[in-house]
Structures are given as C-alpha cells and as structure tokens.
Tab-separated table of C-alpha atoms in Angstrom:
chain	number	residue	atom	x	y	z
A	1	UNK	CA	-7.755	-48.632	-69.915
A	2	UNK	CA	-6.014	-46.391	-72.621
A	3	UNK	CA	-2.510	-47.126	-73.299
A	4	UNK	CA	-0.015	-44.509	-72.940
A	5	UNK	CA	3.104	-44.015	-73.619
A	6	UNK	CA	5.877	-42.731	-71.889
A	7	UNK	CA	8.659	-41.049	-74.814
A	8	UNK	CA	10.401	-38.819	-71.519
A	9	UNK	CA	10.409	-42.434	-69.658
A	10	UNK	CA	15.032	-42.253	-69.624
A	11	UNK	CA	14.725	-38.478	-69.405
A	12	UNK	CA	12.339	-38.763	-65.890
A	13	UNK	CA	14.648	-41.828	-64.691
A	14	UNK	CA	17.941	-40.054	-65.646
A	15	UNK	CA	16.284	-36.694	-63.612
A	16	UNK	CA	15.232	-38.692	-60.929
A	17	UNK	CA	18.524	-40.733	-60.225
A	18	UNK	CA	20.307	-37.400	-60.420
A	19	UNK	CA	17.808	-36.115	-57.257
A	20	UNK	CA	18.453	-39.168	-55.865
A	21	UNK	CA	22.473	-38.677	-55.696
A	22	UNK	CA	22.961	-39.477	-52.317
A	23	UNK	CA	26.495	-37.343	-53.152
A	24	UNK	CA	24.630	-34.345	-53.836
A	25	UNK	CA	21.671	-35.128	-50.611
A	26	UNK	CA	24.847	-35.719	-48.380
A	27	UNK	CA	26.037	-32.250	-49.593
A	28	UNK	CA	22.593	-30.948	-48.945
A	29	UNK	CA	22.551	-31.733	-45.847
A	30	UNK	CA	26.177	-31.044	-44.686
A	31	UNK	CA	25.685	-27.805	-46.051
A	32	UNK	CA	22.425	-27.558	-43.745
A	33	UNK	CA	24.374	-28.929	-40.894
A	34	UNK	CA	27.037	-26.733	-41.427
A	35	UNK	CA	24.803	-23.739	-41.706
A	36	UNK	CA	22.767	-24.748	-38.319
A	37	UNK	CA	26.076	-25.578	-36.788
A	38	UNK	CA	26.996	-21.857	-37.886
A	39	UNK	CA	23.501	-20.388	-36.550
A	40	UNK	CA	24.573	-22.321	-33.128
A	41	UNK	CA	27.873	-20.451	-32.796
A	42	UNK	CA	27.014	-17.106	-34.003
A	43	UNK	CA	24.047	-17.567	-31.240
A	44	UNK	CA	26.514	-18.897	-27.993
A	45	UNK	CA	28.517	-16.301	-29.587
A	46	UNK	CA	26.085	-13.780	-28.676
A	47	UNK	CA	25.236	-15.042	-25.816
A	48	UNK	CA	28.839	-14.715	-24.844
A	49	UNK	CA	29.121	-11.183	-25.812
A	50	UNK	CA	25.813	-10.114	-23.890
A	51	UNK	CA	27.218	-11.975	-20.611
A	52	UNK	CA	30.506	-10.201	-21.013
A	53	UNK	CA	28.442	-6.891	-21.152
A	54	UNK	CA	26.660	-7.945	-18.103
A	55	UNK	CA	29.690	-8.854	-16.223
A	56	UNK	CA	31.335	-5.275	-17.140
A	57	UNK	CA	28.362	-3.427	-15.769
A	58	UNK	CA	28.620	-5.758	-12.668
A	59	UNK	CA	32.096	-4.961	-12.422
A	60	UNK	CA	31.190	-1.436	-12.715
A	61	UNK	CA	28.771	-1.706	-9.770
A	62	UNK	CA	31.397	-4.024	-7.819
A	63	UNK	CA	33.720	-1.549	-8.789
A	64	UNK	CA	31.680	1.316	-6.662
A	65	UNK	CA	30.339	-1.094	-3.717
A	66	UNK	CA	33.815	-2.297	-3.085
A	67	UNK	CA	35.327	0.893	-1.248
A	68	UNK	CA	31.913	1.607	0.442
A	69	UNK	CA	32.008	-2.444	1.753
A	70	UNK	CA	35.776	-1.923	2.926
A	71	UNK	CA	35.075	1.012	4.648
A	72	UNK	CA	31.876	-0.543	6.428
A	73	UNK	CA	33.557	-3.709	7.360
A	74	UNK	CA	36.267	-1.554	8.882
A	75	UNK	CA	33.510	1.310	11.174
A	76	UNK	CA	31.810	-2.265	11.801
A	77	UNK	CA	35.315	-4.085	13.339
A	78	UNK	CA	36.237	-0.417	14.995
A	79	UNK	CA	32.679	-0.444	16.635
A	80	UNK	CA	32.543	-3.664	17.726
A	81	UNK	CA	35.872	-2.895	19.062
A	82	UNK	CA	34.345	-0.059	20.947
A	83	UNK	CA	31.483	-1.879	22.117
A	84	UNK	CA	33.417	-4.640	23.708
A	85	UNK	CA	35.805	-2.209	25.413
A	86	UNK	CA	32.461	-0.358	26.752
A	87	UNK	CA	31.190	-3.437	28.067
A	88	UNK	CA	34.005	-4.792	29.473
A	89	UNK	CA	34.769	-1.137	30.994
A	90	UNK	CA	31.192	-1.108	32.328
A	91	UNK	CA	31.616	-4.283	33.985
A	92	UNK	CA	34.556	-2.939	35.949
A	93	UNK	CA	32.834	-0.366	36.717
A	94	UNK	CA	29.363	-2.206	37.701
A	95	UNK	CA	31.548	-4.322	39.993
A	96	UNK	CA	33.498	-1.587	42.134
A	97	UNK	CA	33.046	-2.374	45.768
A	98	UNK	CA	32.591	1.709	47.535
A	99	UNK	CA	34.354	2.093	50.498
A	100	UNK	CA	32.253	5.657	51.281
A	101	UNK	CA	29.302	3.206	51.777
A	102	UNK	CA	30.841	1.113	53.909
A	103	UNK	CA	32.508	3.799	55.955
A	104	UNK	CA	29.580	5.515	56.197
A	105	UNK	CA	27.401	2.461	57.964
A	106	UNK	CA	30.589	2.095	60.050
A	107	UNK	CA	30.000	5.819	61.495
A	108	UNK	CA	26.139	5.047	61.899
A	109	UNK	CA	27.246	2.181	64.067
A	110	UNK	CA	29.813	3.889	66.164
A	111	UNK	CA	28.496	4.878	69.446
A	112	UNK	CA	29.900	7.398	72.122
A	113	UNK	CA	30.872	4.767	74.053
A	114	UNK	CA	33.053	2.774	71.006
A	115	UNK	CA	35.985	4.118	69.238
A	116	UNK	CA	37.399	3.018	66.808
A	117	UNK	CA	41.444	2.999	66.283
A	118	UNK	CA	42.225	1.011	63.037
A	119	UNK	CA	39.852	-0.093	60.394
A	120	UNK	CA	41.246	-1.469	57.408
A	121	UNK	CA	39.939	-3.057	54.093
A	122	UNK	CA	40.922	-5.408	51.412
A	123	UNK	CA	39.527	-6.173	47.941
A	124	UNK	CA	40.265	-9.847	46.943
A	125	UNK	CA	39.392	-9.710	43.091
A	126	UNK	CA	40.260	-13.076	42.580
A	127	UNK	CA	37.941	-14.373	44.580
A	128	UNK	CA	35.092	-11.183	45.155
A	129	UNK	CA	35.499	-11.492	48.531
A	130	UNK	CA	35.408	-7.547	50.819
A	131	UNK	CA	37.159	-8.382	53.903
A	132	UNK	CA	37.607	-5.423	56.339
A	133	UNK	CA	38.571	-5.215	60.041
A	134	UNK	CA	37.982	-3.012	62.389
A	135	UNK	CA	39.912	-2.874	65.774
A	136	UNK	CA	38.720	-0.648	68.708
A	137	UNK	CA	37.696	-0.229	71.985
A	138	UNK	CA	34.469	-0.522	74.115
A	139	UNK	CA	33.619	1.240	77.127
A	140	UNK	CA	30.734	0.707	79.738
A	141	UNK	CA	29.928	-1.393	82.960
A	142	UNK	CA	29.600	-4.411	80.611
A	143	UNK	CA	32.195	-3.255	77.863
A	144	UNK	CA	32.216	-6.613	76.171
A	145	UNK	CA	27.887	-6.529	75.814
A	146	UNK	CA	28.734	-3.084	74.200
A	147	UNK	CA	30.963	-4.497	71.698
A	148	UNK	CA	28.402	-7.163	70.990
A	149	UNK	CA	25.683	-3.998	70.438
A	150	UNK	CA	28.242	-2.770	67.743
A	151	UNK	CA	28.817	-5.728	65.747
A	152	UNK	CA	25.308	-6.888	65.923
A	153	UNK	CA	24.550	-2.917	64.685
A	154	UNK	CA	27.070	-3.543	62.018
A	155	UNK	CA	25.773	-6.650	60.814
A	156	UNK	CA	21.920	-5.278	60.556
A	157	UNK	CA	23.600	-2.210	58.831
A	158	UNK	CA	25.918	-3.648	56.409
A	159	UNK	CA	23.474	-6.416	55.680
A	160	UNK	CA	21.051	-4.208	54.244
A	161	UNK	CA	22.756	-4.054	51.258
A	162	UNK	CA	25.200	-6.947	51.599
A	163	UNK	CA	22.806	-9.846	52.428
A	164	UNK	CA	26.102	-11.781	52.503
A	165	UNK	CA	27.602	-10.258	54.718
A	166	UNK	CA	29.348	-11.786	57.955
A	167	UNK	CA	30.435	-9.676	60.890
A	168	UNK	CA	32.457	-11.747	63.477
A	169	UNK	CA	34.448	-11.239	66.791
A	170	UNK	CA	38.471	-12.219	66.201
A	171	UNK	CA	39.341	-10.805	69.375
A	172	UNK	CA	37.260	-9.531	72.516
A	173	UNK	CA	39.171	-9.263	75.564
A	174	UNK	CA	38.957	-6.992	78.787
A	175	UNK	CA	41.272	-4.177	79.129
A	176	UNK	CA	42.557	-3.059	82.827
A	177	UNK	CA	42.216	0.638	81.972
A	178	UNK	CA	39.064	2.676	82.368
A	179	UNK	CA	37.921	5.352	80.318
A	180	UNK	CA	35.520	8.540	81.152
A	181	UNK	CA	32.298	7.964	79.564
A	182	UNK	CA	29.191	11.212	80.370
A	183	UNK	CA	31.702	11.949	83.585
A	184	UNK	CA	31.950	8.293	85.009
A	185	UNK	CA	34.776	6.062	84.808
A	186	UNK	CA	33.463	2.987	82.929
A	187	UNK	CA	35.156	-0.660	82.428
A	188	UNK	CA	37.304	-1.014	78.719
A	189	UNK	CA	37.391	-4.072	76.092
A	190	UNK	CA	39.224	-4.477	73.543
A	191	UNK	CA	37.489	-5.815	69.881
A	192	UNK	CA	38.443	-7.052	66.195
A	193	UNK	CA	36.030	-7.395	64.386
A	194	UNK	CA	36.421	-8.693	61.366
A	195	UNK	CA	33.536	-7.973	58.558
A	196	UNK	CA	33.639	-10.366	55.199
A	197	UNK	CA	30.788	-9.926	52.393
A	198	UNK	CA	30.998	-10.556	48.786
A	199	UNK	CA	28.938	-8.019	46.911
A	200	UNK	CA	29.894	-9.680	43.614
A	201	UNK	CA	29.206	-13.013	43.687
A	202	UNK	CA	30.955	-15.332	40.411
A	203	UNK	CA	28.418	-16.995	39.591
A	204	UNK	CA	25.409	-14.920	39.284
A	205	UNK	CA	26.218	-11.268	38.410
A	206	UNK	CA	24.101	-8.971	39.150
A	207	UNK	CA	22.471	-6.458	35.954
A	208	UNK	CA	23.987	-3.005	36.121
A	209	UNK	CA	22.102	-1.030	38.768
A	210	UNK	CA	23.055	2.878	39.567
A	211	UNK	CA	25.063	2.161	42.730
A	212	UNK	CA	26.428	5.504	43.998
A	213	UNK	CA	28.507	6.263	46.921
A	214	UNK	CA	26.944	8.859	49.335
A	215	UNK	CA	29.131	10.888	51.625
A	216	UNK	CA	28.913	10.115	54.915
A	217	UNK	CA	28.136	12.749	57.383
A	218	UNK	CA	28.742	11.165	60.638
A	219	UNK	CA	31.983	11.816	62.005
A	220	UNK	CA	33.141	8.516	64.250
B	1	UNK	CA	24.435	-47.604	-54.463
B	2	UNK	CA	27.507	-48.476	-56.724
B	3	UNK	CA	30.918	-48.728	-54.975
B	4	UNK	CA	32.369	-45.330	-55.812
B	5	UNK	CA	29.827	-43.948	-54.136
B	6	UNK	CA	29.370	-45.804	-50.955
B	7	UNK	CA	33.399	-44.733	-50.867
B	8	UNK	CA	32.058	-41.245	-51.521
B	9	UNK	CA	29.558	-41.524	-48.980
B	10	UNK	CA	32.496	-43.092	-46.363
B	11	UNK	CA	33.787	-40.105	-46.888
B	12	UNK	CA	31.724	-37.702	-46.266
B	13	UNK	CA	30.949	-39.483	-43.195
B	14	UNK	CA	34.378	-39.256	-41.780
B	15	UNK	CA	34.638	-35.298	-43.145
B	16	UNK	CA	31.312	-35.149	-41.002
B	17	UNK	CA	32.925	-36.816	-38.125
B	18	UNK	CA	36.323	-34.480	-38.616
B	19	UNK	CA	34.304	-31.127	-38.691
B	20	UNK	CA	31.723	-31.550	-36.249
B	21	UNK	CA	35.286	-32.323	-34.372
B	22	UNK	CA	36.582	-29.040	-34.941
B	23	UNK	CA	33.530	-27.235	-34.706
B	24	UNK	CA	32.619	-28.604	-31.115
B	25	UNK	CA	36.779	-28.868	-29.911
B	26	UNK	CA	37.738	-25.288	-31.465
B	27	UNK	CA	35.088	-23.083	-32.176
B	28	UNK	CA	31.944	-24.465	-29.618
B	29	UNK	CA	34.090	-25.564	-27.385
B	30	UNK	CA	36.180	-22.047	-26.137
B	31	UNK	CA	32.996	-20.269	-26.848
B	32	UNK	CA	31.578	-22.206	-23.712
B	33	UNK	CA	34.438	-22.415	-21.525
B	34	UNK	CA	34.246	-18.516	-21.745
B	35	UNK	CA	30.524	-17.864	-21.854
B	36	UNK	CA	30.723	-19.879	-17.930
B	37	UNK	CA	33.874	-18.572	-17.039
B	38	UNK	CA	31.695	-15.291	-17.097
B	39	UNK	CA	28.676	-16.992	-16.187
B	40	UNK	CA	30.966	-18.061	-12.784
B	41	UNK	CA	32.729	-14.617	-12.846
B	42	UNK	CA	28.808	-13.262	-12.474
B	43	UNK	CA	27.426	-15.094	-9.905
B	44	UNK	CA	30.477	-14.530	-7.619
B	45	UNK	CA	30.310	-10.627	-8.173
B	46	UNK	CA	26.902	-10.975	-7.020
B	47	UNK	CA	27.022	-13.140	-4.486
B	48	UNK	CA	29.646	-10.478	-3.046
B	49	UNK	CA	27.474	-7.922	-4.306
B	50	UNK	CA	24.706	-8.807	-2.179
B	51	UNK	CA	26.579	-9.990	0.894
B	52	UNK	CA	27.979	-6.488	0.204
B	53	UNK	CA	25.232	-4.791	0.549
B	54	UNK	CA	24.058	-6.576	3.515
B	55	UNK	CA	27.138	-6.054	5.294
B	56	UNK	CA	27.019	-1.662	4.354
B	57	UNK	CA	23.242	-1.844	5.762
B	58	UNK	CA	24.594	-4.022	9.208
B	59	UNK	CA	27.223	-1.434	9.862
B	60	UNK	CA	24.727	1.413	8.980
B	61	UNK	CA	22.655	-0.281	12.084
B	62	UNK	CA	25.579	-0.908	14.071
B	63	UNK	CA	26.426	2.655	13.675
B	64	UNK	CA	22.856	3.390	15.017
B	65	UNK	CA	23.080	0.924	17.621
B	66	UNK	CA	26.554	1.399	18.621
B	67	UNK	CA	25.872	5.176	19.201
B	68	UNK	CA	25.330	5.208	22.687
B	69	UNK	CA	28.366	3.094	23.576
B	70	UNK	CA	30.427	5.235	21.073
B	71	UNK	CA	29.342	8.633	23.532
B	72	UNK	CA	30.407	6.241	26.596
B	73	UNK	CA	33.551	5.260	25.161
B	74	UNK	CA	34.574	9.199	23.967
B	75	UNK	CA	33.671	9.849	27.931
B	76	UNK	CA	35.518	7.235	29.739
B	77	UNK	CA	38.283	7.628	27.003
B	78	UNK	CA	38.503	11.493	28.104
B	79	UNK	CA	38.626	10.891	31.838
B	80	UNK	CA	42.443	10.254	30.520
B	81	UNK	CA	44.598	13.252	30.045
B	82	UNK	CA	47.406	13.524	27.939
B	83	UNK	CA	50.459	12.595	28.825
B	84	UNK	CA	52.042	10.145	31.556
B	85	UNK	CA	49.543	9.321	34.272
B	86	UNK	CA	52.559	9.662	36.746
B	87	UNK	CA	52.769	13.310	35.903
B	88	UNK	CA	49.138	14.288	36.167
B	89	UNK	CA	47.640	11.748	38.700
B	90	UNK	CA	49.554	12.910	41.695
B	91	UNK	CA	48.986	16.420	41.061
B	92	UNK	CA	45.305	15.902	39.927
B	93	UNK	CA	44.952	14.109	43.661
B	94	UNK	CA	46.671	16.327	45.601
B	95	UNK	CA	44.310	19.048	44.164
B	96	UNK	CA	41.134	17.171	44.889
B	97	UNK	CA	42.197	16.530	48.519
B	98	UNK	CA	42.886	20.032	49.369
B	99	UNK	CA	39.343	20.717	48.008
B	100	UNK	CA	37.742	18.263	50.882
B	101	UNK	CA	40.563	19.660	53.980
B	102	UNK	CA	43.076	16.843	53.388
B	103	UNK	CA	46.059	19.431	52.605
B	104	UNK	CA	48.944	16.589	53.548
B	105	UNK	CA	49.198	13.924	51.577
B	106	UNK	CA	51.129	11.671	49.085
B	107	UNK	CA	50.366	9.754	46.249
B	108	UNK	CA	52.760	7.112	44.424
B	109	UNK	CA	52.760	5.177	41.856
B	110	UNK	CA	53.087	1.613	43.195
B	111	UNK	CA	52.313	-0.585	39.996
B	112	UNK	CA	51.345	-0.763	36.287
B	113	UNK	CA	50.846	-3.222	34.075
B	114	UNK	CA	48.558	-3.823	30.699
B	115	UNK	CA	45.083	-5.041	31.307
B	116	UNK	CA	44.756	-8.254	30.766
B	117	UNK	CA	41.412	-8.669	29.158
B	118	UNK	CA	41.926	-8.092	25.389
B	119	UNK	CA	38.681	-5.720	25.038
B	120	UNK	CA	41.213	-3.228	26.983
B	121	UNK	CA	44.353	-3.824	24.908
B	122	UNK	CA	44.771	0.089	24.811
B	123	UNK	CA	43.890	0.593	28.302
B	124	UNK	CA	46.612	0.423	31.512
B	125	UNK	CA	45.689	-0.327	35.266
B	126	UNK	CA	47.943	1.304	37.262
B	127	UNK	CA	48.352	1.286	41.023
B	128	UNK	CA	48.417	4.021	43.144
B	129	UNK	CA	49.499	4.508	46.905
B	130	UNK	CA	47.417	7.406	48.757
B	131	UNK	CA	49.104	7.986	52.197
B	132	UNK	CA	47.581	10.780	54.180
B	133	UNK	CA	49.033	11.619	57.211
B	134	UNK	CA	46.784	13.280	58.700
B	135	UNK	CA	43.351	13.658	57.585
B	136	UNK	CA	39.851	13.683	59.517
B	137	UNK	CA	37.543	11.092	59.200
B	138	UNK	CA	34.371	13.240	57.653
B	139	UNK	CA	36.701	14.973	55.176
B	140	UNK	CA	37.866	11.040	54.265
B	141	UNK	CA	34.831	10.242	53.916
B	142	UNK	CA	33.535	12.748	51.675
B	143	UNK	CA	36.940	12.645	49.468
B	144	UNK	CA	36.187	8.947	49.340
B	145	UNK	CA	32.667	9.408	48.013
B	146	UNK	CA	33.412	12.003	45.736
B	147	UNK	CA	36.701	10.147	44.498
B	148	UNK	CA	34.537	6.742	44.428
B	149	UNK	CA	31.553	9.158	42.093
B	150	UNK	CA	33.589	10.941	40.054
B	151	UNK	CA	36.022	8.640	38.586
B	152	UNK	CA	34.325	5.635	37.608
B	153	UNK	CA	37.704	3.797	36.493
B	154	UNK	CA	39.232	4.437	40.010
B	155	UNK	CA	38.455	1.648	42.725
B	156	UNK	CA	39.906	1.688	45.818
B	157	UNK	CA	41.437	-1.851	46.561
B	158	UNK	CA	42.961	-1.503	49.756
B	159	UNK	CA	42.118	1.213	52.516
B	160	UNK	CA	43.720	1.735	55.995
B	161	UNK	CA	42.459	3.915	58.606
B	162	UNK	CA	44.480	4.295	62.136
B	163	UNK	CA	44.404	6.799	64.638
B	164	UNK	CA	46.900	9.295	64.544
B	165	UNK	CA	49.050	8.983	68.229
B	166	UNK	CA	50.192	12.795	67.974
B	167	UNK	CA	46.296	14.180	67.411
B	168	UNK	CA	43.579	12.341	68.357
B	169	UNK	CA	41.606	14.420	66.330
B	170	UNK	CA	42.753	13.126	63.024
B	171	UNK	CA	43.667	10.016	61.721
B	172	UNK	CA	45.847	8.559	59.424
B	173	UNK	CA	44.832	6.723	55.850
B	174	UNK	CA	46.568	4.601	53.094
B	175	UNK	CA	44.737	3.323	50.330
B	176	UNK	CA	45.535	1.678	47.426
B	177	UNK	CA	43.426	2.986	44.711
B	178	UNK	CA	43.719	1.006	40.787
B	179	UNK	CA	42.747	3.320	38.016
B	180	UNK	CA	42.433	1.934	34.432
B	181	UNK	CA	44.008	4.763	32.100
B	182	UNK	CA	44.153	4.633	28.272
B	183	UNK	CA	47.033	4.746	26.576
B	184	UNK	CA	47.477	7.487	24.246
C-alpha cells in the first residue's frame, strides 16, 4: 500500500471542527425552526383570514334570511293561531243541538186528538245532556192509551237520530173535562212527558258530519 | 464539547424554550382562539341558517295547508258586524222575525262574558233572551231552522213554548239563544 501523505491534515480538521460547531448547527436549526414556526403562522394566519371571509359572506346570507325567517315564524304563529280558533269554532259548531229538528218530530208526533200546551227545552253543556218536556193533553175513550201512542211515537221518532234518547211519563193523570174530538165528546188526560237524549256524548265525539236543521212543515 | 459551549448550548436551549413560549402564548396562540371563535361563529350561523330555511319552507306549507281554514276563519269572523253586538243583534233579529210572520217580539241581552277556551281569546259569547209574544208554531219553526242554518255561532240553549190563553191560535216562545261574536 502506497504511503500518502496528508500536508491539508490541520486545515481538513480545523474545517471540519468548524462544521461541527454545535453553536453554529444550533443556529442552523433555530433559524429552521424559526422559519417553519413562521411558515406555521403565516399559514393559521391564512386560514384565519379565509374563515373570516367565509363568516362575512355567511353573515351576508344570515343577514338576508333573517327578516324572511322573522316574518315566517310570525304568518306561521298567526296561522296556527287561526287554525286553532277554526277548530275550536268548528267544534262548537259540530256540537250545536237544533231545536227545528226536534220540533219538527214533535209536530210529526202530534195527533188530532193530542195538544200540546207547553213544551220546553234545556241544553246542559256541562254535562251534554238535551232535556225537554212537553206538557199536554190527550183526548179519546182511553185518553191515557193515547198518550202512551204519543210518547211511544216520540220515542221511535226522536230515536232515529238520537239512539240515546229516553222519552218518559212524569205525570199522566185523568182530567174530569171532556173535549170534542170529529163531533163526539171524548174522555181528557193530562201528560208530562219528559224527553232526555245526549246527542254529544264526552267521551266519544262524533267526526264532523253536515247536520242541518230542516223546517218543519207540520203545524201542531 | 468544552464548557463554554455546553453553556452556549444551555442557552440556546432555554432561548428555544422562551420563544417557542412566545410564539405558541402570543402569536399561535390568539391566532387560534380567533380562527374557532369564527369557526364557532360559522357553524351557529348555519345551523340557524338551515333551521332557517326549514322553518320559511314549513310556513310556506302551512300557508298552503292553512288556506282553507284561513277562508273559514275570514267567514265566521264576518258573520260579526261592526260595532256593539247590543246595537245590531236586536235589530238584526227583529228583522229576521218579521221575515218568517213573527212581527212581536223582543230580544235582550241577558249575559256576556269572554270565552273561556284560549283558541277564542278574541271571541265573546253573549246571551240573548228572545221573548215572542205571540208567534205561530210553523212560523217558529221555520225562524228556528233558518236561525239554527244561517248562523252557525248561534245555538239556542234554552227554548219555551206555551200556549197563548188570549189566542189559541198562537203561542208564546222564549228562548235563550248564545252567540259567540268577535271582538273587534
């Protein structure tokens, strides 16, 4: 193996001690460090910047929904409003007991031979009870089987619609006067009847129907 | 390593310490706290954006939805004339009767009083007394249907029918009719 000789030998070691100044590799890399650490807040900074941007064109749009969202939240609490108040008007309305009904199957059920001299009607909204009572007078040779015909008429009539209906004597009691019936003198009695239904029971209501009130054309 | 500079290099360790300090306390550290302040400030805008936007396109249906009961509402809402009921009820009655041959006849106002459901908190039901004197029992009959048809917020609560002692012809009526009247 040749020998050689190194003359540069201090020169390298001097050079390569003055790479290895951990001084100057500290610097290095604090300046490094310092320039990454730099990169890193120029790049949040941007990031910043660009959300701000966003959040200013979000306002923007905020800015125009707002009024529009006020205004809709307002027609929607007014129409709710209205809505309720229609409902709760329809359901009055839905629920009205009609007395030309009833005073019409009253006329159906009057015959020659009954009249009629007081009939008279109560709504109990509390409790959806109908109670009406009818007081009158029955003529014929069996007066009191003639008041029987007309509350038994009643019932079938009424019932038709009123399934609950309940038609009951609260007084039937033989009169001493007679009356002229088709030219003979017949026998009197005198009736209360007393007619109960409830046509809106509590606990099931019935759905809306069309329930109209007809006039009646008999005359009693 | 000689001893000045491991002292050096202590040094620059604890000027590394101090400015990555700084840079993460005063610089980094605002920087963040802002970039999620807006970050926050975002997603709420949004988040009210969109429940926004779903709240214009529910009322937009509602509106659609709520049409027909709107037309009811103008309706039953018009069945009430301006002014106090007790000046146009009476006279408004007394005019319908004499349409159906009841030309006698009274009408009073017995009670009134706020509804009490709170759906009608701008509605009144007031109480009326109809006395006629002397009416026949077909016309009352009609006048009753028509009455009980045409006014849908009238019901008739309480009705009496007798017959008259002075004609036996006609008869005498009181009823008690509740009307529910919006308050202008």
């Amino acid at each position: 193996m040749p020998l050689q000789l190194n003359l540069l030998h201090e020169e390298i070691l001097q050079h390569r001690q003055r790479q290895r100044d951990p001084l100057k590799l500290s610097l290095y890399a604090a300046i490094a460090l310092g320039a990454l650490l730099m990169l890193n807040y120029l790049w949040t900074g941007y990031r910043v910047l660009q959300g701000k941007s966003r959040l200013n064109s979000i306002q923007a749009e905020w800015n125009k929904i707002e009024p529009k969202v006020t205004a809709a939240q307002k027609r929607a609490d007014e129409l709710n409003g209205i809505i309720g108040t229609t409902n709760a008007l329809d359901g009055y309305i839905e629920t009205r007991f009609y007395w030309a009904t009833f005073l019409e199957k009253v006329a159906h059920c009057v015959t020659p031979n009954i009249q009629i001299t007081s009939l008279e009607g109560v709504i109990e909204d509390d409790k959806g009870l109908v109670t009406a009572t009818l007081d009158g007078v029955a003529g014929g040779r069996e007066p009191r089987s003639v008041a029987e015909d007309f509350r038994q008429m009643l019932l079938e009539q009424v019932g038709k619609e009123q399934p609950t209906v309940k038609v009951e004597f609260k007084t039937l009691e033989d009169l001493d006067t007679t009356v002229a019936v088709g030219g003979s003198n017949e026998t009197t009695a005198h009736f209360v009847v007393t007619v109960g239904m409830e046509p809106f029971p509590k606990a099931a209501t019935p759905a809306p129907t069309e329930h109209k009130a007809r006039p009646k054309k008999e005359e009693s | 390593m000689n001893k000045e500079q491991v002292k050096k290099l202590f040094l620059g360790g604890l000027g590394l310490i101090a400015l990555l300090y700084v840079y993460f306390s005063f610089f980094l550290g605002p920087l963040n706290k802002s970039r999620d302040a807006v970050q926050a400030k975002i997603k709420d805008l949004q988040t009210k954006i969109s429940t926004s936007k779903a709240e214009i396109s529910k009322a937009a249906k509602l509106e659609e939805t709520a049409h027909s009961a709107t037309v009811r509402y103008d309706a039953l809402r018009a069945l009430s004339p301006e002014g106090a009921p007790i000046a146009w009820f009476p006279p408004r009655m007394k005019t319908f009767l004499s349409t159906h041959q009841i030309d006698k006849g009274t009408t009073r106002l017995e009670t009134n009083s706020a509804c009490k459901e709170k759906e009608l908190a701008d509605w009144s039901r007031y109480l009326w007394i109809i006395d006629l004197p002397q009416a026949d029992f077909e016309s009352l009959g009609n006048a009753i249907a028509q009455l009980e048809n045409t006014n849908p917020l009238l019901s008739i609560k309480k009705l009496r029918i007798y017959a008259a002692t002075d004609d036996p012809e006609l008869q005498k009526a009181v009823f008690t009719a509740a009307t529910i009247i919006y308050k202008k």
